[in-house]
Short mmCIF file of C-alpha atoms in Angstrom, two decimals:
data_model
loop_
_atom_site.label_atom_id
_atom_site.label_comp_id
_atom_site.label_asym_id
_atom_site.label_seq_id
_atom_site.Cartn_x
_atom_site.Cartn_y
_atom_site.Cartn_z
CA MET A 1 -14.19 22.84 9.74
CA ASP A 2 -13.70 26.54 10.57
CA VAL A 3 -16.55 26.34 13.06
CA LEU A 4 -14.95 23.38 14.82
CA GLN A 5 -11.60 25.13 14.90
CA SER A 6 -13.23 28.15 16.51
CA LEU A 7 -14.11 25.94 19.50
CA GLU A 8 -10.48 26.23 20.57
CA ASN A 9 -11.28 29.84 21.57
CA TYR A 10 -13.83 28.67 24.14
CA ILE A 11 -12.73 25.25 25.41
CA HIS A 12 -9.38 23.58 25.99
CA ILE A 13 -9.19 21.18 23.05
CA ASP A 14 -6.73 20.54 20.25
CA ILE A 15 -9.00 20.38 17.19
CA SER A 16 -6.06 19.77 14.81
CA ARG A 17 -5.15 16.61 16.72
CA VAL A 18 -8.78 15.48 16.66
CA PHE A 19 -8.89 15.95 12.87
CA ASN A 20 -5.64 14.03 12.38
CA ASN A 21 -6.75 11.11 14.56
CA VAL A 22 -10.18 10.82 12.95
CA LEU A 23 -8.83 11.03 9.41
CA LEU A 24 -6.08 8.52 10.21
CA TYR A 25 -8.65 6.01 11.40
CA GLN A 26 -10.55 6.54 8.15
CA THR A 27 -7.52 5.40 6.12
CA GLN A 28 -7.94 1.89 7.60
CA PRO A 29 -10.73 -0.49 6.49
CA VAL A 30 -12.26 -0.58 9.99
CA ASP A 31 -12.47 2.28 12.50
CA GLY A 32 -10.30 1.38 15.47
CA LEU A 33 -12.66 3.17 17.89
CA THR A 34 -16.14 2.22 16.71
CA GLY A 35 -15.41 -0.97 14.74
CA GLU A 36 -17.48 0.32 11.81
CA HIS A 37 -16.48 0.33 8.14
CA THR A 38 -14.60 3.46 7.11
CA ILE A 39 -14.67 5.55 3.94
CA THR A 40 -11.64 3.56 2.77
CA HIS A 41 -13.64 0.33 2.92
CA LYS A 42 -16.71 1.92 1.30
CA TYR A 43 -14.80 3.46 -1.60
CA THR A 44 -12.82 0.26 -2.16
CA ASN A 45 -16.01 -1.79 -2.15
CA TRP A 46 -17.71 0.54 -4.63
CA TYR A 47 -14.86 0.61 -7.12
CA LEU A 48 -14.32 -3.15 -7.00
CA GLU A 49 -17.92 -4.33 -6.80
CA VAL A 50 -19.66 -1.69 -8.90
CA LEU A 51 -17.33 0.09 -11.35
CA LEU A 52 -15.02 -2.83 -12.18
CA ARG A 53 -17.93 -5.28 -12.33
CA HIS A 54 -19.51 -3.19 -15.08
CA VAL A 55 -16.14 -3.18 -16.89
CA SER A 56 -16.07 -7.00 -16.88
CA GLN A 57 -19.64 -7.02 -18.21
CA GLY A 58 -18.57 -5.05 -21.30
CA HIS A 59 -20.27 -1.74 -20.43
CA ILE A 60 -17.02 0.16 -19.86
CA ILE A 61 -13.64 0.31 -21.61
CA TYR A 62 -10.29 1.27 -20.13
CA SER A 63 -8.73 4.02 -22.25
CA PRO A 64 -4.92 4.36 -21.97
CA LEU A 65 -5.21 7.59 -23.98
CA GLN A 66 -7.64 9.28 -21.59
CA LYS A 67 -6.17 7.49 -18.56
CA ALA A 68 -9.69 6.68 -17.40
CA PHE A 69 -12.52 4.21 -17.77
CA VAL A 70 -15.00 5.28 -20.44
CA SER A 71 -18.67 4.27 -20.65
CA LEU A 72 -19.75 2.40 -23.78
CA SER A 73 -23.34 1.59 -22.82
CA SER A 74 -26.28 3.97 -22.65
CA GLU A 75 -27.43 5.53 -19.40
CA GLU A 76 -30.28 3.00 -19.19
CA LYS A 77 -27.79 0.09 -18.88
CA LEU A 78 -25.24 1.99 -16.83
CA PRO A 79 -26.55 4.06 -13.89
CA PHE A 80 -23.48 6.31 -13.83
CA SER A 81 -20.80 7.79 -16.06
CA ALA A 82 -17.53 5.90 -15.64
CA GLU A 83 -15.49 8.95 -16.59
CA GLU A 84 -16.84 10.94 -13.65
CA PHE A 85 -15.46 8.41 -11.17
CA SER A 86 -12.21 7.32 -12.80
CA ASP A 87 -10.54 10.28 -14.49
CA VAL A 88 -7.24 11.63 -13.18
CA LYS A 89 -8.80 14.49 -11.18
CA GLU A 90 -11.28 12.20 -9.44
CA LEU A 91 -8.68 9.59 -8.56
CA ARG A 92 -6.30 12.27 -7.28
CA ALA A 93 -9.07 13.49 -5.00
CA LEU A 94 -9.51 9.88 -3.86
CA ALA A 95 -5.78 9.61 -3.11
CA GLU A 96 -5.95 12.86 -1.11
CA LEU A 97 -8.87 11.49 0.88
CA LEU A 98 -7.61 7.96 1.58
CA GLY A 99 -3.89 8.69 1.80
CA PRO A 100 -1.12 6.11 1.26
CA TYR A 101 -2.59 3.66 3.79
CA GLY A 102 -6.03 3.69 2.20
CA MET A 103 -4.61 3.38 -1.33
CA ARG A 104 -2.48 0.46 -0.20
CA TYR A 105 -5.56 -1.29 1.19
CA MET A 106 -7.36 -0.79 -2.13
CA GLY A 107 -4.31 -2.17 -3.96
CA GLU A 108 -4.22 -5.22 -1.69
CA GLN A 109 -7.89 -5.96 -2.40
CA LEU A 110 -7.28 -5.64 -6.14
CA MET A 111 -4.30 -8.01 -6.02
CA TYR A 112 -6.22 -10.51 -3.86
CA ARG A 113 -8.80 -10.80 -6.64
CA VAL A 114 -6.06 -11.12 -9.26
CA ALA A 115 -4.51 -14.00 -7.29
CA LEU A 116 -7.88 -15.78 -7.14
CA TYR A 117 -8.20 -15.53 -10.93
CA VAL A 118 -4.64 -16.82 -11.35
CA ASN A 119 -5.57 -19.90 -9.32
CA GLU A 120 -8.58 -20.47 -11.56
CA LEU A 121 -6.36 -20.19 -14.64
CA LYS A 122 -3.96 -22.76 -13.21
CA GLN A 123 -6.85 -25.20 -12.74
CA VAL A 124 -7.70 -24.86 -16.45
CA VAL A 125 -4.02 -25.39 -17.29
CA ILE A 126 -3.96 -28.61 -15.23
CA SER A 127 -6.94 -29.99 -17.18
CA ASN A 128 -5.08 -29.23 -20.46
CA LYS A 129 -1.59 -30.12 -19.28
CA GLU A 130 -0.79 -32.94 -21.72
CA THR A 131 -1.95 -30.94 -24.75
CA LEU A 132 -0.03 -27.87 -23.65
CA MET A 133 3.16 -29.88 -23.13
CA GLN A 134 2.90 -31.04 -26.76
CA LEU A 135 2.12 -27.52 -28.00
CA ARG A 136 5.19 -26.17 -26.24
CA THR A 137 7.49 -28.43 -28.24
CA SER A 138 5.64 -28.22 -31.58
CA PHE A 139 5.81 -24.51 -32.42
CA ASP A 140 7.80 -25.32 -35.59
CA LYS A 141 5.09 -27.72 -36.82
CA PRO A 142 2.11 -25.58 -37.96
CA ASP A 143 -0.20 -28.46 -38.84
CA VAL A 144 0.38 -30.16 -35.51
CA MET A 145 -0.17 -26.86 -33.67
CA VAL A 146 -3.54 -26.34 -35.35
CA GLU A 147 -4.78 -29.81 -34.39
CA LEU A 148 -3.51 -29.56 -30.83
CA ALA A 149 -5.03 -26.09 -30.37
CA LYS A 150 -8.45 -27.50 -31.25
CA LYS A 151 -8.16 -29.96 -28.34
CA LEU A 152 -7.79 -27.24 -25.70
CA GLU A 153 -10.68 -27.02 -23.24
CA ASN A 154 -12.22 -23.75 -21.97
CA PRO A 155 -10.06 -21.34 -24.02
CA GLU A 156 -12.70 -18.58 -23.84
CA ASN A 157 -12.71 -18.96 -20.08
CA VAL A 158 -8.97 -18.27 -20.02
CA LEU A 159 -9.24 -15.23 -22.29
CA GLN A 160 -12.08 -13.77 -20.25
CA ARG A 161 -10.27 -14.18 -16.94
CA LEU A 162 -7.01 -12.84 -18.33
CA THR A 163 -8.86 -9.76 -19.60
CA ILE A 164 -10.39 -9.18 -16.16
CA ILE A 165 -6.93 -9.53 -14.59
CA GLY A 166 -5.65 -6.95 -17.07
CA VAL A 167 -8.46 -4.55 -16.14
CA LEU A 168 -7.68 -4.93 -12.42
CA LEU A 169 -3.98 -4.33 -13.05
CA SER A 170 -4.75 -1.30 -15.23
CA PHE A 171 -6.81 0.18 -12.42
CA ARG A 172 -3.95 -0.54 -10.02
CA HIS A 173 -1.64 1.33 -12.42
CA MET A 174 -4.00 4.33 -12.41
CA LEU A 175 -4.10 4.36 -8.59
CA GLN A 176 -0.31 4.20 -8.37
CA ASN A 177 0.07 7.17 -10.72
CA VAL A 178 -2.29 9.42 -8.76
CA LEU A 179 -0.78 8.29 -5.44
CA HIS A 180 2.68 9.25 -6.69
CA ASP A 181 1.44 12.67 -7.83
CA THR A 182 -0.16 13.26 -4.43
CA MET A 183 2.97 12.18 -2.56
CA VAL A 184 5.13 14.47 -4.68
CA ASP A 185 2.86 17.40 -3.77
CA HIS A 186 2.82 16.66 -0.04
CA ALA A 187 6.21 15.06 0.65
CA PRO A 188 8.64 15.93 -2.17
CA PHE A 189 11.79 15.40 -0.09
CA LEU A 190 10.64 11.98 1.11
CA ILE A 191 9.81 10.96 -2.47
CA SER A 192 13.21 12.06 -3.76
CA SER A 193 14.92 10.05 -1.00
CA ILE A 194 12.88 6.94 -1.82
CA LYS A 195 13.71 7.35 -5.52
CA ASP A 196 17.45 7.66 -4.84
CA PHE A 197 17.34 4.66 -2.54
CA SER A 198 15.42 2.45 -5.00
CA ASP A 199 17.62 3.52 -7.93
CA ASN A 200 20.84 2.62 -6.13
CA VAL A 201 19.94 -0.46 -4.10
CA PRO A 202 22.06 -3.48 -5.12
CA ALA A 203 20.25 -6.45 -6.57
CA GLY A 204 19.71 -9.18 -4.02
CA SER A 205 17.30 -10.77 -1.60
CA ASP A 206 16.59 -7.44 0.14
CA SER A 207 15.65 -5.58 -3.04
CA ILE A 208 12.03 -6.76 -2.77
CA TYR A 209 11.65 -4.73 0.45
CA VAL A 210 12.92 -1.61 -1.30
CA THR A 211 10.52 -2.31 -4.16
CA GLU A 212 7.66 -2.60 -1.67
CA MET A 213 8.62 0.74 -0.12
CA ALA A 214 8.74 2.37 -3.56
CA GLY A 215 5.40 0.84 -4.51
CA SER A 216 3.80 2.22 -1.34
CA ALA A 217 4.87 5.69 -2.46
CA GLY A 218 3.30 5.23 -5.90
CA PHE A 219 6.43 4.44 -7.91
CA GLU A 220 5.99 2.15 -10.92
CA CYS A 221 7.88 -1.08 -10.18
CA SER A 222 8.99 -3.75 -12.65
CA VAL A 223 7.34 -6.30 -10.35
CA ASP A 224 4.34 -5.27 -8.26
CA PRO A 225 5.17 -6.29 -4.66
CA LEU A 226 1.48 -6.53 -3.71
CA LEU A 227 0.84 -8.88 -6.64
CA VAL A 228 3.78 -11.07 -5.64
CA ALA A 229 2.56 -11.19 -2.03
CA ALA A 230 -1.01 -12.03 -3.08
CA ILE A 231 0.06 -14.89 -5.37
CA ARG A 232 2.46 -16.21 -2.73
CA ASN A 233 -0.29 -16.23 -0.11
CA GLN A 234 -2.59 -18.34 -2.28
CA LYS A 235 -1.95 -21.93 -1.30
CA PRO A 236 -1.81 -24.08 -4.47
CA GLU A 237 -4.06 -27.11 -4.60
CA GLY A 238 -2.57 -30.51 -5.38
CA GLY A 239 1.06 -31.44 -5.85
CA GLU A 240 1.57 -29.94 -9.29
CA ASP A 241 4.84 -28.24 -10.18
CA GLN A 242 3.80 -24.59 -9.96
CA TYR A 243 6.69 -23.37 -12.10
CA THR A 244 5.71 -25.73 -14.93
CA LEU A 245 2.08 -24.63 -14.65
CA SER A 246 3.17 -21.00 -14.96
CA CYS A 247 5.14 -21.82 -18.12
CA LEU A 248 2.20 -23.73 -19.58
CA LEU A 249 -0.15 -20.86 -18.76
CA MET A 250 1.96 -18.60 -20.96
CA VAL A 251 1.83 -21.22 -23.73
CA PHE A 252 -1.96 -21.51 -23.36
CA VAL A 253 -2.48 -17.75 -23.73
CA ALA A 254 -0.10 -17.49 -26.69
CA VAL A 255 -1.93 -20.20 -28.62
CA ILE A 256 -5.50 -18.97 -28.03
CA ILE A 257 -5.01 -15.21 -28.62
CA PRO A 258 -6.15 -15.55 -32.29
CA ARG A 259 -9.61 -16.59 -31.05
CA ARG A 260 -10.28 -12.96 -30.19
CA ALA A 261 -10.25 -12.20 -33.94
CA SER A 262 -13.62 -13.94 -34.32
CA THR A 263 -15.28 -11.56 -31.84
CA GLY A 264 -16.81 -8.38 -33.25
CA ASN A 265 -16.31 -6.39 -30.03
CA SER A 266 -12.55 -6.98 -30.22
CA ALA A 267 -12.35 -4.06 -32.65
CA PHE A 268 -9.66 -1.51 -31.79
CA GLU A 269 -10.90 2.03 -31.05
CA PRO A 270 -8.20 4.55 -32.08
CA SER A 271 -9.92 7.40 -30.23
CA LEU A 272 -9.57 5.45 -26.98
CA GLN A 273 -6.39 3.51 -27.86
CA GLY A 274 -8.00 0.26 -26.79
CA HIS A 275 -10.19 -2.65 -27.86
CA ALA A 276 -13.91 -2.36 -27.17
CA ASN A 277 -13.90 -5.53 -25.01
CA ASN A 278 -10.69 -4.51 -23.17
CA THR A 279 -8.54 -7.06 -25.00
CA HIS A 280 -5.68 -4.53 -24.84
CA CYS A 281 -5.64 -4.97 -21.04
CA MET A 282 -4.35 -8.51 -21.61
CA ALA A 283 -0.97 -6.99 -22.49
CA ARG A 284 -0.49 -5.68 -18.94
CA ALA A 285 -1.77 -8.96 -17.50
CA ILE A 286 0.68 -11.06 -19.53
CA ASN A 287 3.71 -8.91 -18.71
CA GLN A 288 3.00 -8.47 -15.00
CA LEU A 289 1.92 -12.06 -14.38
CA ALA A 290 5.09 -13.35 -16.03
CA GLN A 291 7.22 -11.15 -13.77
CA ALA A 292 5.31 -12.02 -10.60
CA LEU A 293 4.79 -15.75 -11.15
CA PHE A 294 8.41 -16.52 -11.91
CA LEU A 295 9.61 -14.35 -9.01
CA VAL A 296 7.31 -16.27 -6.65
CA HIS A 297 8.86 -19.53 -7.88
CA SER A 298 12.38 -18.05 -7.47
CA ARG A 299 12.94 -18.26 -11.23
CA ASP A 300 12.88 -14.54 -12.03
CA ASN A 301 15.96 -15.00 -14.23
CA ASP A 302 13.73 -17.00 -16.58
CA VAL A 303 11.30 -14.15 -17.29
CA GLU A 304 13.04 -12.99 -20.47
CA GLU A 305 13.33 -16.53 -21.86
CA ARG A 306 9.69 -17.38 -21.09
CA LEU A 307 8.41 -14.15 -22.65
CA LYS A 308 10.49 -14.80 -25.75
CA GLU A 309 8.91 -18.25 -25.93
CA PHE A 310 5.50 -16.63 -25.53
CA LEU A 311 6.23 -14.13 -28.32
CA ALA A 312 7.36 -16.88 -30.70
CA LEU A 313 4.22 -18.96 -30.06
CA ALA A 314 1.85 -15.99 -30.22
CA SER A 315 3.44 -14.72 -33.46
CA SER A 316 3.19 -18.15 -35.05
CA SER A 317 -0.47 -18.45 -34.00
CA LEU A 318 -1.39 -14.99 -35.29
CA LEU A 319 0.42 -15.46 -38.60
CA ARG A 320 -1.83 -18.44 -39.28
CA LEU A 321 -4.80 -16.04 -39.24
CA GLY A 322 -3.50 -14.75 -42.58
CA GLN A 323 -4.20 -18.19 -44.08
CA GLU A 324 -7.69 -18.43 -42.59
CA ASN A 325 -10.49 -18.51 -45.17
CA GLU A 326 -13.53 -18.26 -42.89
CA LYS A 327 -14.62 -14.64 -42.59
CA GLU A 328 -16.09 -15.20 -39.12
CA ALA A 329 -12.68 -16.28 -37.81
CA ILE A 330 -10.95 -13.06 -38.94
CA ARG A 331 -13.59 -10.39 -38.26
CA THR A 332 -11.18 -8.31 -36.18
CA ARG A 333 -7.87 -9.84 -37.26
CA GLU A 334 -6.07 -6.50 -37.62
CA SER A 335 -7.18 -5.39 -34.16
CA VAL A 336 -5.77 -8.57 -32.62
CA TYR A 337 -2.48 -8.04 -34.47
CA LEU A 338 -2.22 -4.77 -32.54
CA LEU A 339 -2.45 -6.66 -29.25
CA LEU A 340 0.90 -8.29 -29.99
CA TYR A 341 2.42 -4.86 -30.58
CA ILE A 342 0.99 -3.54 -27.29
CA ILE A 343 2.39 -6.53 -25.39
CA VAL A 344 5.90 -5.79 -26.64
CA GLN A 345 5.46 -2.04 -26.16
CA GLU A 346 4.54 -2.46 -22.47
CA SER A 347 7.21 -5.06 -21.73
CA ASN A 348 10.52 -4.15 -20.09
CA VAL A 349 12.02 -7.38 -21.45
CA LEU A 350 10.83 -7.70 -25.05
CA SER A 351 11.98 -5.33 -27.81
CA MET A 352 10.69 -4.16 -31.18
CA ASP A 353 13.68 -5.80 -32.88
CA LEU A 354 12.65 -9.10 -31.34
CA LEU A 355 9.08 -8.58 -32.51
CA GLU A 356 10.31 -7.87 -36.03
CA SER A 357 12.18 -11.18 -36.06
CA CYS A 358 8.97 -13.07 -35.18
CA PHE A 359 6.22 -10.97 -36.73
CA PRO A 360 6.68 -8.69 -39.80
CA TYR A 361 6.26 -5.07 -38.74
CA VAL A 362 4.53 -4.34 -42.04
CA LEU A 363 1.55 -6.32 -40.71
CA ILE A 364 1.40 -4.05 -37.66
CA ARG A 365 1.57 -0.95 -39.86
CA ASN A 366 -1.12 -2.28 -42.18
CA ALA A 367 -3.25 -3.24 -39.17
CA TYR A 368 -3.17 0.34 -37.86
CA SER A 369 -4.07 1.61 -41.31
CA ALA A 370 -7.00 -0.83 -41.61
CA VAL A 371 -8.30 0.06 -38.17
CA MET A 372 -8.14 3.80 -38.90
CA ASN A 373 -9.87 3.37 -42.27
CA SER A 374 -12.60 1.24 -40.68
CA THR A 375 -13.18 3.84 -37.98
CA ALA A 376 -13.31 6.66 -40.54
CA ALA A 377 -15.81 4.71 -42.67
CA THR A 378 -18.02 4.01 -39.66
CA SER A 379 -17.99 7.68 -38.62
CA HIS A 380 -18.88 8.74 -42.18
CA HIS A 381 -21.92 6.43 -42.28
CA ARG A 382 -23.13 7.84 -38.98
#
């Protein structure tokens, strides 16, 4: 770079302008001059098609504690170390390189994939609609709930896709954090103005535009504007009532969460603050999808009521695990109890008092104790 700048001493050229123009083109997916893919497109493609694909295959876990993706598999199965490409320093360097435009493009691609998975989930909901309608009105009838839950088709499919959505949204959260840090370093006065504006804008139809502006600067928003736009742009198939399908999707997830207790890799890892199969990422998926889906259907005032309904159904379903006699069905019961706690902890609508009214907190406390003891015992045997 110094060599190029020294050219200004010999020829009449503004090297700084050349740098700015070239780098600006590289923040778009396609170079406006050559028509070739830019570094923004290449980095986006690698993170989405390589790193996140290995996460969905169970080789990598998202760690909220380390704020990075952590490799679980050996080097033979995984050709790279996830930590080297996803820790805070690396992602900050990525934000410096791509800038706000490039990070927005990466966010849009993430949300496009989330919207595709949401459509797939709705198709599963349609095939189970009658059963889910009965489940929604039978939460106070345990025996009926058990029988109806057994009739649900493709529950594992729903859990798997919801987990992938959670992983994508967690990565989006990581990108937003590093983008905000970068913007604060480079444009502190602009960031403070955006914060004041977003904090004081009156609620109304125009607030979504302010939210979008704040999101573009890396601020954490209650509803992700890119997620809302991606879901809105997906044209629903058939003439189904989309609001009802969204409600039934929440019911579906609440009823099938206990199935994760039968999976050995659902064990909670205290050192990473997450489940080995990324079940903890479902918490972010549930909260953010509820906010976005009901906003898209112009029923955002229903978010609190629908999440309370979800909490009641999920609590009832998980409490029945305590009466389960088959050991295979409760292999990681305590770890799945912690998922309910994480859902409430990450929600801006649900509260711990509300959780206590549905699910005894002593079970959460005992679950943490059991998980810690299990981890200590495993470490001792090693």
